[in-house]
PDB file of C-alpha atoms in Angstrom:
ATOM      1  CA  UNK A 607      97.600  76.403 265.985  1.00 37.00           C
ATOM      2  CA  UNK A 608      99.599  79.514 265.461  1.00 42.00           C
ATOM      3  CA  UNK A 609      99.499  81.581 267.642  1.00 45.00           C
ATOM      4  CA  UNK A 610      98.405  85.980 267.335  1.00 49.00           C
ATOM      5  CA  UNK A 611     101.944  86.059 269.239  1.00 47.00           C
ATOM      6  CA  UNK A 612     103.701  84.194 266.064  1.00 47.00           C
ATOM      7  CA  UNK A 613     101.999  86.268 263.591  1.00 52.00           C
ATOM      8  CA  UNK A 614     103.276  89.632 265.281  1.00 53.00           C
ATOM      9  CA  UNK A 615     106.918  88.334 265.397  1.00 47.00           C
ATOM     10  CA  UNK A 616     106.846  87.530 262.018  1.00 49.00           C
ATOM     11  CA  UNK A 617     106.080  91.204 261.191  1.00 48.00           C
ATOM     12  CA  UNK A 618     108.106  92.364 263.394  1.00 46.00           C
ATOM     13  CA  UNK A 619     111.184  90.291 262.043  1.00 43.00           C
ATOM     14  CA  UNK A 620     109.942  91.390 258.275  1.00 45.00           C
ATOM     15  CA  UNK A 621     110.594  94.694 259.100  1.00 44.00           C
ATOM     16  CA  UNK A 622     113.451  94.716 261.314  1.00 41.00           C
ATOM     17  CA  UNK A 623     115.352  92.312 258.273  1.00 41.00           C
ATOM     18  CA  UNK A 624     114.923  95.208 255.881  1.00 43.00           C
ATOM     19  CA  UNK A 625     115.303  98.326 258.173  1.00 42.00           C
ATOM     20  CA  UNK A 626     118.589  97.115 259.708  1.00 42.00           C
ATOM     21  CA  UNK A 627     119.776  99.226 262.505  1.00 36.00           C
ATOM     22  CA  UNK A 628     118.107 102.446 263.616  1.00 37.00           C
ATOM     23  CA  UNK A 629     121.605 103.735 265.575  1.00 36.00           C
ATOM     24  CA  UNK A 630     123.064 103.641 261.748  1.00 41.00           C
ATOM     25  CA  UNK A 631     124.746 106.302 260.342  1.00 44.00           C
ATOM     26  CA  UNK A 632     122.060 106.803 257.607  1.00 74.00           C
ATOM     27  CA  UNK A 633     118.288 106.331 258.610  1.00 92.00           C
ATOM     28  CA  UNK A 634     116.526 104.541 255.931  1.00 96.00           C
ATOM     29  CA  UNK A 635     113.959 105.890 254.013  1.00 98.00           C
ATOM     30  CA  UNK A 636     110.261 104.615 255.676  1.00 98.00           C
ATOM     31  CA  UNK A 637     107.999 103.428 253.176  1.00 98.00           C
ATOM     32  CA  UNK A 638     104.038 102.731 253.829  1.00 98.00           C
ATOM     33  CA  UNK A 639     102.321  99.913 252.331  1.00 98.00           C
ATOM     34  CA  UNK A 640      99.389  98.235 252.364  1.00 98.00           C
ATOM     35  CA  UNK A 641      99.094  95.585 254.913  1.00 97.00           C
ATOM     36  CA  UNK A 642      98.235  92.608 251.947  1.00 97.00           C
ATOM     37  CA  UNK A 643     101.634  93.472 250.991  1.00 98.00           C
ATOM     38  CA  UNK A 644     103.124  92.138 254.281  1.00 96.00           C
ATOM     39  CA  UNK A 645     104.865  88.953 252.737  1.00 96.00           C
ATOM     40  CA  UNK A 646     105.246  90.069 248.884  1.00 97.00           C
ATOM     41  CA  UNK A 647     106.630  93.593 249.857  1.00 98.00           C
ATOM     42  CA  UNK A 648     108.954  91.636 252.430  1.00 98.00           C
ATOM     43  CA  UNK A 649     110.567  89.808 249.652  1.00 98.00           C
ATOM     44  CA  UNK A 650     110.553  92.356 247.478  1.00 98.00           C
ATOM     45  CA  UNK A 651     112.396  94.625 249.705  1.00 98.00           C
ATOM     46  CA  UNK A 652     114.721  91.620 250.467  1.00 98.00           C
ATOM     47  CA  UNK A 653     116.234  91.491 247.149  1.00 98.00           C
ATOM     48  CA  UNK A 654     116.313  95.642 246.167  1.00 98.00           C
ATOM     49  CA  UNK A 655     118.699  95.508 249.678  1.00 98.00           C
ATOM     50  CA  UNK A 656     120.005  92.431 248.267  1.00 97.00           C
ATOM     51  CA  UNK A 657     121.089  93.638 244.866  1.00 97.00           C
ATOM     52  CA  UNK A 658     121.583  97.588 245.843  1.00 97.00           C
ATOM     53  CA  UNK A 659     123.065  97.311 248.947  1.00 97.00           C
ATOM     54  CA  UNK A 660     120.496 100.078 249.952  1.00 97.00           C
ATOM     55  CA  UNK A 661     118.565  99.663 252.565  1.00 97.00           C
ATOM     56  CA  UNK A 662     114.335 100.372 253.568  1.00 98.00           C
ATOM     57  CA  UNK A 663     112.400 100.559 256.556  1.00 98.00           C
ATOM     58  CA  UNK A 664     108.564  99.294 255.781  1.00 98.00           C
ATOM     59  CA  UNK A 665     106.061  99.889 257.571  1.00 98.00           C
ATOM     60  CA  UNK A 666     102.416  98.082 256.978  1.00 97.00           C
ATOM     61  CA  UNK A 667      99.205  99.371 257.840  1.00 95.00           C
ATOM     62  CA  UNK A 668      95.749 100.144 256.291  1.00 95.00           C
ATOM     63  CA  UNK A 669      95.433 102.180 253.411  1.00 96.00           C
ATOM     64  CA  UNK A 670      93.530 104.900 254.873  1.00 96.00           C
ATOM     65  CA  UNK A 671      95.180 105.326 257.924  1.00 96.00           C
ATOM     66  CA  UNK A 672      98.483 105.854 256.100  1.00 98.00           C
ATOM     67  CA  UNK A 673      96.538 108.445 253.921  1.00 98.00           C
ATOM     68  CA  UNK A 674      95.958 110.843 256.751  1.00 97.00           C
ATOM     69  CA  UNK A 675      99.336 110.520 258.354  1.00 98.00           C
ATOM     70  CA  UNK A 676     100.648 111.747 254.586  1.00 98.00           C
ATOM     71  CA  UNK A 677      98.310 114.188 254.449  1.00 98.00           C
ATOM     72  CA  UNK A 678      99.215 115.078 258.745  1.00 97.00           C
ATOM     73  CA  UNK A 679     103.020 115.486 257.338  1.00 96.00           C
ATOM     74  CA  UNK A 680     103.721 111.500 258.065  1.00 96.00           C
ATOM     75  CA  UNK A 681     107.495 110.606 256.986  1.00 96.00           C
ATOM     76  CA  UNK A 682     106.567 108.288 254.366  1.00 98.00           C
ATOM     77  CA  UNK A 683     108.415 108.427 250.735  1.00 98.00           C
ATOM     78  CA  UNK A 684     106.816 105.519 249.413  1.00 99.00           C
ATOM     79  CA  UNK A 685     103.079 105.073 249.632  1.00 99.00           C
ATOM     80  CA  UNK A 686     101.663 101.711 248.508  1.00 99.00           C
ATOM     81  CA  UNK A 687      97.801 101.843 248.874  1.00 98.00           C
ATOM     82  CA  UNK A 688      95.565  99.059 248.408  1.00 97.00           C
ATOM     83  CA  UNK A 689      92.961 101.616 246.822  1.00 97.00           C
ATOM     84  CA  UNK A 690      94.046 103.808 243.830  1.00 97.00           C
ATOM     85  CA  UNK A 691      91.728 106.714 245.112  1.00 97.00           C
ATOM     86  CA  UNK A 692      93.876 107.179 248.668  1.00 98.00           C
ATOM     87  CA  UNK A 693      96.879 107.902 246.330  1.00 98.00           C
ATOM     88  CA  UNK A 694      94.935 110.295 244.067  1.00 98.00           C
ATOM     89  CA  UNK A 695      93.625 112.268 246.732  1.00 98.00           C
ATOM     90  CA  UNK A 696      97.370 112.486 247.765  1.00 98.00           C
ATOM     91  CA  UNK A 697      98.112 113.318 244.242  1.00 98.00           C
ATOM     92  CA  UNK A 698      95.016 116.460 244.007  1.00 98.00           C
ATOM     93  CA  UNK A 699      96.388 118.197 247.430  1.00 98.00           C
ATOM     94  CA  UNK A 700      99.784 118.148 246.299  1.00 97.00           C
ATOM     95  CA  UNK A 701     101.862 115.990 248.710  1.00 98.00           C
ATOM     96  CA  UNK A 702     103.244 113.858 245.596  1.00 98.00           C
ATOM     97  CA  UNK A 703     105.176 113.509 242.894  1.00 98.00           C
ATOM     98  CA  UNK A 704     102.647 112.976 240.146  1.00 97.00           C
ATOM     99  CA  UNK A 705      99.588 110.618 240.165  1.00 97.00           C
ATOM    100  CA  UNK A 706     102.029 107.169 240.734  1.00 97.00           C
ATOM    101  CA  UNK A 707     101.492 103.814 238.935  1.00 97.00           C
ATOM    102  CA  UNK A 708      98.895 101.027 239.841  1.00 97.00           C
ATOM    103  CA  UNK A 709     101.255  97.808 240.808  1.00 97.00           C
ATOM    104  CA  UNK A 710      98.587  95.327 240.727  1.00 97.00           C
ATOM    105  CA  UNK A 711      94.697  94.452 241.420  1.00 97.00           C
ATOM    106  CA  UNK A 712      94.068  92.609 244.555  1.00 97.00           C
ATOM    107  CA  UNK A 713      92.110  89.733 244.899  1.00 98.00           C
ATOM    108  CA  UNK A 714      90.147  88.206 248.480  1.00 98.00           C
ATOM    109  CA  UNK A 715      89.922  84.899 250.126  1.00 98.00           C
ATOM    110  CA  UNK A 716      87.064  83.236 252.545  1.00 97.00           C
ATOM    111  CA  UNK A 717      89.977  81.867 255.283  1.00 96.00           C
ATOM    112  CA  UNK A 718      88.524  79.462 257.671  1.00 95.00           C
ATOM    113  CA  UNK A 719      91.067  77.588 260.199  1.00 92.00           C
ATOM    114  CA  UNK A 720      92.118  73.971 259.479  1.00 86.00           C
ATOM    115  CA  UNK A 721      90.262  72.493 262.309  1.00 80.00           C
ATOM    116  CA  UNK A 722      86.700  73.409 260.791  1.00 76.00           C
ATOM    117  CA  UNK A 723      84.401  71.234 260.392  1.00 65.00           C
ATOM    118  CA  UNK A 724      83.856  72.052 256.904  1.00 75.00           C
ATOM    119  CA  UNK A 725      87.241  73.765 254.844  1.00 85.00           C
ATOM    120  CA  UNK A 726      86.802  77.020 252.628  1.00 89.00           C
ATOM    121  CA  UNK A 727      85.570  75.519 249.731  1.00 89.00           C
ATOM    122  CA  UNK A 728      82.989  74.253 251.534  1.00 90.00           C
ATOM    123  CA  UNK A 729      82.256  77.527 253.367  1.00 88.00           C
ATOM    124  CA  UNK A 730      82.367  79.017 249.771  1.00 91.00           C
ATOM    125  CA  UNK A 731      79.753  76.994 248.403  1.00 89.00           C
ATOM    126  CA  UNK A 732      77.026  77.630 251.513  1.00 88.00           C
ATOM    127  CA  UNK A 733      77.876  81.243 251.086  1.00 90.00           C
ATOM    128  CA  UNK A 734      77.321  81.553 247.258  1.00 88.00           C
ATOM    129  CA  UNK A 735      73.558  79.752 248.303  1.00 88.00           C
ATOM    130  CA  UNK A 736      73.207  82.836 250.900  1.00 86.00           C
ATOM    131  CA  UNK A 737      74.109  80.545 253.495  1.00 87.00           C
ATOM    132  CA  UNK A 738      76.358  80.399 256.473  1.00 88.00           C
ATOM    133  CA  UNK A 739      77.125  77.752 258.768  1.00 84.00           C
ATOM    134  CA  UNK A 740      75.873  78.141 262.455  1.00 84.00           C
ATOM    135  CA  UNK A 741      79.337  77.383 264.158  1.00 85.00           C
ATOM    136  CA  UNK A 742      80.498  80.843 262.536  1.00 92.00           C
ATOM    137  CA  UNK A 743      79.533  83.010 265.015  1.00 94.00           C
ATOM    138  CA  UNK A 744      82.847  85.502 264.906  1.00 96.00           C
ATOM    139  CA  UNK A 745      83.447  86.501 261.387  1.00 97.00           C
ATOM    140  CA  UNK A 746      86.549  88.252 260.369  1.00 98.00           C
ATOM    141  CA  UNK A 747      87.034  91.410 258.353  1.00 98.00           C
ATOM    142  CA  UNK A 748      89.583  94.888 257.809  1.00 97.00           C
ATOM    143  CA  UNK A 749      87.445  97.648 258.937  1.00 97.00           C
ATOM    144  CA  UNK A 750      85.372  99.054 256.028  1.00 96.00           C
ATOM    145  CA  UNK A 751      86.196 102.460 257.357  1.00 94.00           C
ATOM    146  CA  UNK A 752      89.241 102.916 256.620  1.00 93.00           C
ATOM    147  CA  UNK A 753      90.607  99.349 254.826  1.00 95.00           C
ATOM    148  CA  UNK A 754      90.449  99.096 251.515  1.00 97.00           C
ATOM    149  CA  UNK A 755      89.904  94.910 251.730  1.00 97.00           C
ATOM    150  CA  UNK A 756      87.549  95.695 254.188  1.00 97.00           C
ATOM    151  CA  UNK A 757      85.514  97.692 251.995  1.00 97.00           C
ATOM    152  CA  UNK A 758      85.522  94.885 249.122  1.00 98.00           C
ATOM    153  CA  UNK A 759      84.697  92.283 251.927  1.00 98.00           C
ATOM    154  CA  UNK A 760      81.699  94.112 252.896  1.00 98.00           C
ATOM    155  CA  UNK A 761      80.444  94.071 249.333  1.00 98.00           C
ATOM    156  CA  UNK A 762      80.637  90.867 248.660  1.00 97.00           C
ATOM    157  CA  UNK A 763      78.838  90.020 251.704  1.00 97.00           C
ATOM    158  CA  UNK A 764      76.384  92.396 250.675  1.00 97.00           C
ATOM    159  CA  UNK A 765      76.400  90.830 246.882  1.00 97.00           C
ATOM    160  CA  UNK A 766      75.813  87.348 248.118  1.00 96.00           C
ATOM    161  CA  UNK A 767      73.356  89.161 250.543  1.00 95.00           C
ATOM    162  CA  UNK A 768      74.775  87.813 253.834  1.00 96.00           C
ATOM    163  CA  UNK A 769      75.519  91.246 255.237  1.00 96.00           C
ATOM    164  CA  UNK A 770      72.847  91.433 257.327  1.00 95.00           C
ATOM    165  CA  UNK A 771      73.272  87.963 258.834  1.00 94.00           C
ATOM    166  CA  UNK A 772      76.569  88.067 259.319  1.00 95.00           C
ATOM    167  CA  UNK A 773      77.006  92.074 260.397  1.00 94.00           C
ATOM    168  CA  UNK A 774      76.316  91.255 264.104  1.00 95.00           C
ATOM    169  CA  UNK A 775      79.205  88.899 264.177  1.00 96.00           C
ATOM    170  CA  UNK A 776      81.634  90.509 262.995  1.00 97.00           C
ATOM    171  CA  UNK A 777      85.620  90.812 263.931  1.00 97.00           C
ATOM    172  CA  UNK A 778      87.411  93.975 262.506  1.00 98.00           C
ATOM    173  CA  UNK A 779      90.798  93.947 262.430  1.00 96.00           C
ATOM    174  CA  UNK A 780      92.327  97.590 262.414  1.00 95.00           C
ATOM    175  CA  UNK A 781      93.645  96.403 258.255  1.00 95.00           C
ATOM    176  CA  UNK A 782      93.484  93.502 256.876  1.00 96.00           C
ATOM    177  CA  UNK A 783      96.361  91.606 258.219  1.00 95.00           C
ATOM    178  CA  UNK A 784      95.183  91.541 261.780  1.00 96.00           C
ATOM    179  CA  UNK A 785      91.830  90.092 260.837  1.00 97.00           C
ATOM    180  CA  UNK A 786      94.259  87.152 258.999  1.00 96.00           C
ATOM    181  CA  UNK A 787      95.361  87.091 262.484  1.00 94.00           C
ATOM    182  CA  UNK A 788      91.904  86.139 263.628  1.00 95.00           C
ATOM    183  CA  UNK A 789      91.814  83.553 261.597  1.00 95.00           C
ATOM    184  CA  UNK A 790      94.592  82.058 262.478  1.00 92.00           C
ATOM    185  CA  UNK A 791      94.355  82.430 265.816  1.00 91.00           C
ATOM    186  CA  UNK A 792      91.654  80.622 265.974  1.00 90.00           C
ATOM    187  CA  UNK A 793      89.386  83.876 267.497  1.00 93.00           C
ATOM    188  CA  UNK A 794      87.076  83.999 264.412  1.00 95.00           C
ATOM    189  CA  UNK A 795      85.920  80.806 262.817  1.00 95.00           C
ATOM    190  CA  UNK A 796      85.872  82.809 259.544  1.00 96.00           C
ATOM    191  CA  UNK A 797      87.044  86.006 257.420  1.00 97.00           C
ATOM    192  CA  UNK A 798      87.724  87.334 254.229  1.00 98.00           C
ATOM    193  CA  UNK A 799      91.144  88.352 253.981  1.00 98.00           C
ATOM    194  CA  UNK A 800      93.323  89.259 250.827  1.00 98.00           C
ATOM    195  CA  UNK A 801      94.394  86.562 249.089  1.00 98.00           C
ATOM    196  CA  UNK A 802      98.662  87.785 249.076  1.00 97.00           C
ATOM    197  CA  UNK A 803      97.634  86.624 252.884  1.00 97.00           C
ATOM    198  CA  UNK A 804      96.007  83.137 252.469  1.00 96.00           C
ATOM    199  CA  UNK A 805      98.726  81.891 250.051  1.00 95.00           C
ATOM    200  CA  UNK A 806     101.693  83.397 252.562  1.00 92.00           C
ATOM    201  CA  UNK A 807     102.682  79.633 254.304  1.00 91.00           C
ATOM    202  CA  UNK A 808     102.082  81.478 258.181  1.00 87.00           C
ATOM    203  CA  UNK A 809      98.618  81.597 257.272  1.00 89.00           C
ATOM    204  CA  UNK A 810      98.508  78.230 254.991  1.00 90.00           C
ATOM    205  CA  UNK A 811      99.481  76.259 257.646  1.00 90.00           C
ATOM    206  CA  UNK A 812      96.349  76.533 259.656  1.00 88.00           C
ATOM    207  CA  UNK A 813      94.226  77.485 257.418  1.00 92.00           C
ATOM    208  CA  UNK A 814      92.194  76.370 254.567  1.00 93.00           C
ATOM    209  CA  UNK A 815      91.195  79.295 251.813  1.00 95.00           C
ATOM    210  CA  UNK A 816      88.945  79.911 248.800  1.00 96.00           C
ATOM    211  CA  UNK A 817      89.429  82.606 246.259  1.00 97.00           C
ATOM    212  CA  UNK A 818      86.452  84.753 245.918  1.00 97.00           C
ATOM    213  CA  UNK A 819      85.044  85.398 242.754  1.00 96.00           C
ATOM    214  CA  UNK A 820      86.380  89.102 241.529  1.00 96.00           C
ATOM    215  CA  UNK A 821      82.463  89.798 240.469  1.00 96.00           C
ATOM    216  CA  UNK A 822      81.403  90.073 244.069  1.00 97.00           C
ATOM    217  CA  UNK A 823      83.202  93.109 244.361  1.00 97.00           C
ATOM    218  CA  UNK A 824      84.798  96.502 242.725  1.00 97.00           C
ATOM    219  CA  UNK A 825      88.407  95.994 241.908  1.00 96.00           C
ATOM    220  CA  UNK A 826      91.109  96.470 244.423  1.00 97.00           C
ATOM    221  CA  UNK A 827      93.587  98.730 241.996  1.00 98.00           C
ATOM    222  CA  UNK A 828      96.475  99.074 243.966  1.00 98.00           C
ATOM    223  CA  UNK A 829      98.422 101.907 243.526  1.00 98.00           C
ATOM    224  CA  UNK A 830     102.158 103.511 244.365  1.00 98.00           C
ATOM    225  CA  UNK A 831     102.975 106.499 244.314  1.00 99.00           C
ATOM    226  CA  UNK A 832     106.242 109.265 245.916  1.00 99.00           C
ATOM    227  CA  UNK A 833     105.435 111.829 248.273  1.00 98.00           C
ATOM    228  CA  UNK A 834     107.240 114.601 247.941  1.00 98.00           C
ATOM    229  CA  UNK A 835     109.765 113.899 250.828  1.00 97.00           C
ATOM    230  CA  UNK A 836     110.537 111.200 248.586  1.00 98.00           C
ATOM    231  CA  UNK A 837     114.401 110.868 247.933  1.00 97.00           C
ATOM    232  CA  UNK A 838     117.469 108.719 246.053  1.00 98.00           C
ATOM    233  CA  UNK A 839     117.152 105.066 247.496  1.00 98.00           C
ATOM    234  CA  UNK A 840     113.088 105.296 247.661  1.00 98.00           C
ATOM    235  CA  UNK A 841     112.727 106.702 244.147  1.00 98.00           C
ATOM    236  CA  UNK A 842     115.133 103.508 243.223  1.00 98.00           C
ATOM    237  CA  UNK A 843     112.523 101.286 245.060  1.00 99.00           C
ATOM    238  CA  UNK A 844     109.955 102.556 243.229  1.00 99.00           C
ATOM    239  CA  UNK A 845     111.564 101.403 239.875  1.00 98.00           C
ATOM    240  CA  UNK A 846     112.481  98.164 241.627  1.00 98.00           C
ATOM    241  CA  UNK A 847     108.680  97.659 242.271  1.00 98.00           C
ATOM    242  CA  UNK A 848     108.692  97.665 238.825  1.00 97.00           C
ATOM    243  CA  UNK A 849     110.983  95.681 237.609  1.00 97.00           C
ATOM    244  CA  UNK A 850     110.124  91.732 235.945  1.00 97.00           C
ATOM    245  CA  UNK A 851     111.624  90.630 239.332  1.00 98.00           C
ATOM    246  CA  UNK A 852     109.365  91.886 241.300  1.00 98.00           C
ATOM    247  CA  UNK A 853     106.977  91.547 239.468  1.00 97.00           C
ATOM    248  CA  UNK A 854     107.503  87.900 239.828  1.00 97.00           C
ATOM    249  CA  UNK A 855     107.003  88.055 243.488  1.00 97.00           C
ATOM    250  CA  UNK A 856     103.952  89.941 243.636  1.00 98.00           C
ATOM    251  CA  UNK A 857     102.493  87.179 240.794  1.00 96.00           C
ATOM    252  CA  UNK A 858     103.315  84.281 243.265  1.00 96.00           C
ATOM    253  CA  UNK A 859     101.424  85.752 246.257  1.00 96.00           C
ATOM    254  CA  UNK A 860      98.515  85.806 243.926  1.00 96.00           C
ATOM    255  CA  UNK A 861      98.522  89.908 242.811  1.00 97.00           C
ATOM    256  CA  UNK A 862      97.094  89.893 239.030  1.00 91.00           C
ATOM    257  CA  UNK A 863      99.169  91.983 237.395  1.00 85.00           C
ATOM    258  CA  UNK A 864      97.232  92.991 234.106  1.00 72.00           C
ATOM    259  CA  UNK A 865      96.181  96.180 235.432  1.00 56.00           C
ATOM    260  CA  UNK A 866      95.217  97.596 231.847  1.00 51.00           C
ATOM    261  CA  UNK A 867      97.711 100.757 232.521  1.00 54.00           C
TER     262      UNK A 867
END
């Protein structure tokens, strides 16, 4: 089973592979994102260093957090939310460029470890009948009050009316990547977690995953968007992000990219 001590160095080495050295000459630019963008955004970042020869420090986090470090003077160039509105608040008290560009919509998963009685699909079905299984008694989710997933995750529980059951035993990870690390650490038997995270192989591994149905919830319109400390090699990133190659990447980890913008 892997271990919540894997997951972390994984981050950690996602990070420190893009960032490089902080004793260089030239800090890099810090940009915030989302943490569903944890393996995408790692890949992405990858190849703009890659290509450029210009180099990124990310950091990941929940959406909402990142918003009131911005808004507290937080260092941050790039902004990546996982919820459109974070970056337009940004955008009304003018610590942006202009209102940004939504990257993608975000989709969930039910994640259930691979030593479950019963897999995701499974779990999927009971929960679409308003059931849940008894052995589930921690259930994982991003904190509705301040994570965009987590927001989604709590209505769909509450569209398939198993909020009240289930709102006793819940697990809320501070965004949504730690409550993927629930999962797979085996301290929830359950969670909804975004879907870039079930399909990243850490996860896939040890766990089994169903896509949600996008009708249980509002849509997760993911948005980007320079602050206004923003300069050269971030504002190139920001093109990058939209760029057919990226675009690719962010299509693989299961983003749906027809926006309608």
């Amino acid at each position: 089973m892997l271990k919540l001590s894997t997951w972390r160095t994984l981050i950690m080495a996602s990070i420190l592979l893009i960032s490089g050295s902080v004793s260089a000459a030239s800090s890099p630019p810090v940009i915030a994102a989302a943490s569903d963008l944890q393996f995408a955004l790692t890949e992405i970042a990858e190849d703009f260093t890659r290509e450029s020869g210009q180099r990124i420090k990310l950091a990941f986090g929940s959406s909402g957090v990142f918003y009131r470090q911005i808004m507290q003077g937080g260092p941050f160039e790039l902004y990546l939310s996982a919820d459109e509105a974070y970056v337009e608040r940004l955008a009304t008290n003018g610590m942006t460029q202009d209102a940004g560009t939504l990257y993608a919509l975000g989709r969930l998963a039910l994640v259930v470890p691979d030593t479950a009685a019963r897999n995701a699909d499974k779990q999927l079905g009971d929960m679409r009948e308003g059931n849940i299984d008894s052995s589930i008694q921690r259930f994982a989710i991003a904190n509705p009050e301040h994570a965009p997933y987590g927001q989604r995750a709590e209505e769909a529980l509450r569209h398939i009316r198993l909020w009240n059951i289930l709102k006793d035993r819940l697990v809320l990870g501070e965004n949504v990547s730690q409550a993927a690390q629930f999962v797979a650490s085996g301290n929830a038997q359950a969670g909804i977690v975004a879907y870039s995270l079930a399909l990243a192989p850490a996860l896939q591994e040890h766990t089994s995953m169903a896509l949600l149905p996008a009708a249980w919830h509002q849509p997760l319109r993911q948005r980007m968007v320079l602050t206004n400390k923003a300069g050269p090699v971030s504002e190139a990133f920001y093109q990058y992000m939209q760029t057919p190659a990226a675009r690719a990447v962010m299509q693989r980890y299961g983003f749906d990219l027809n926006s309608g913008e």
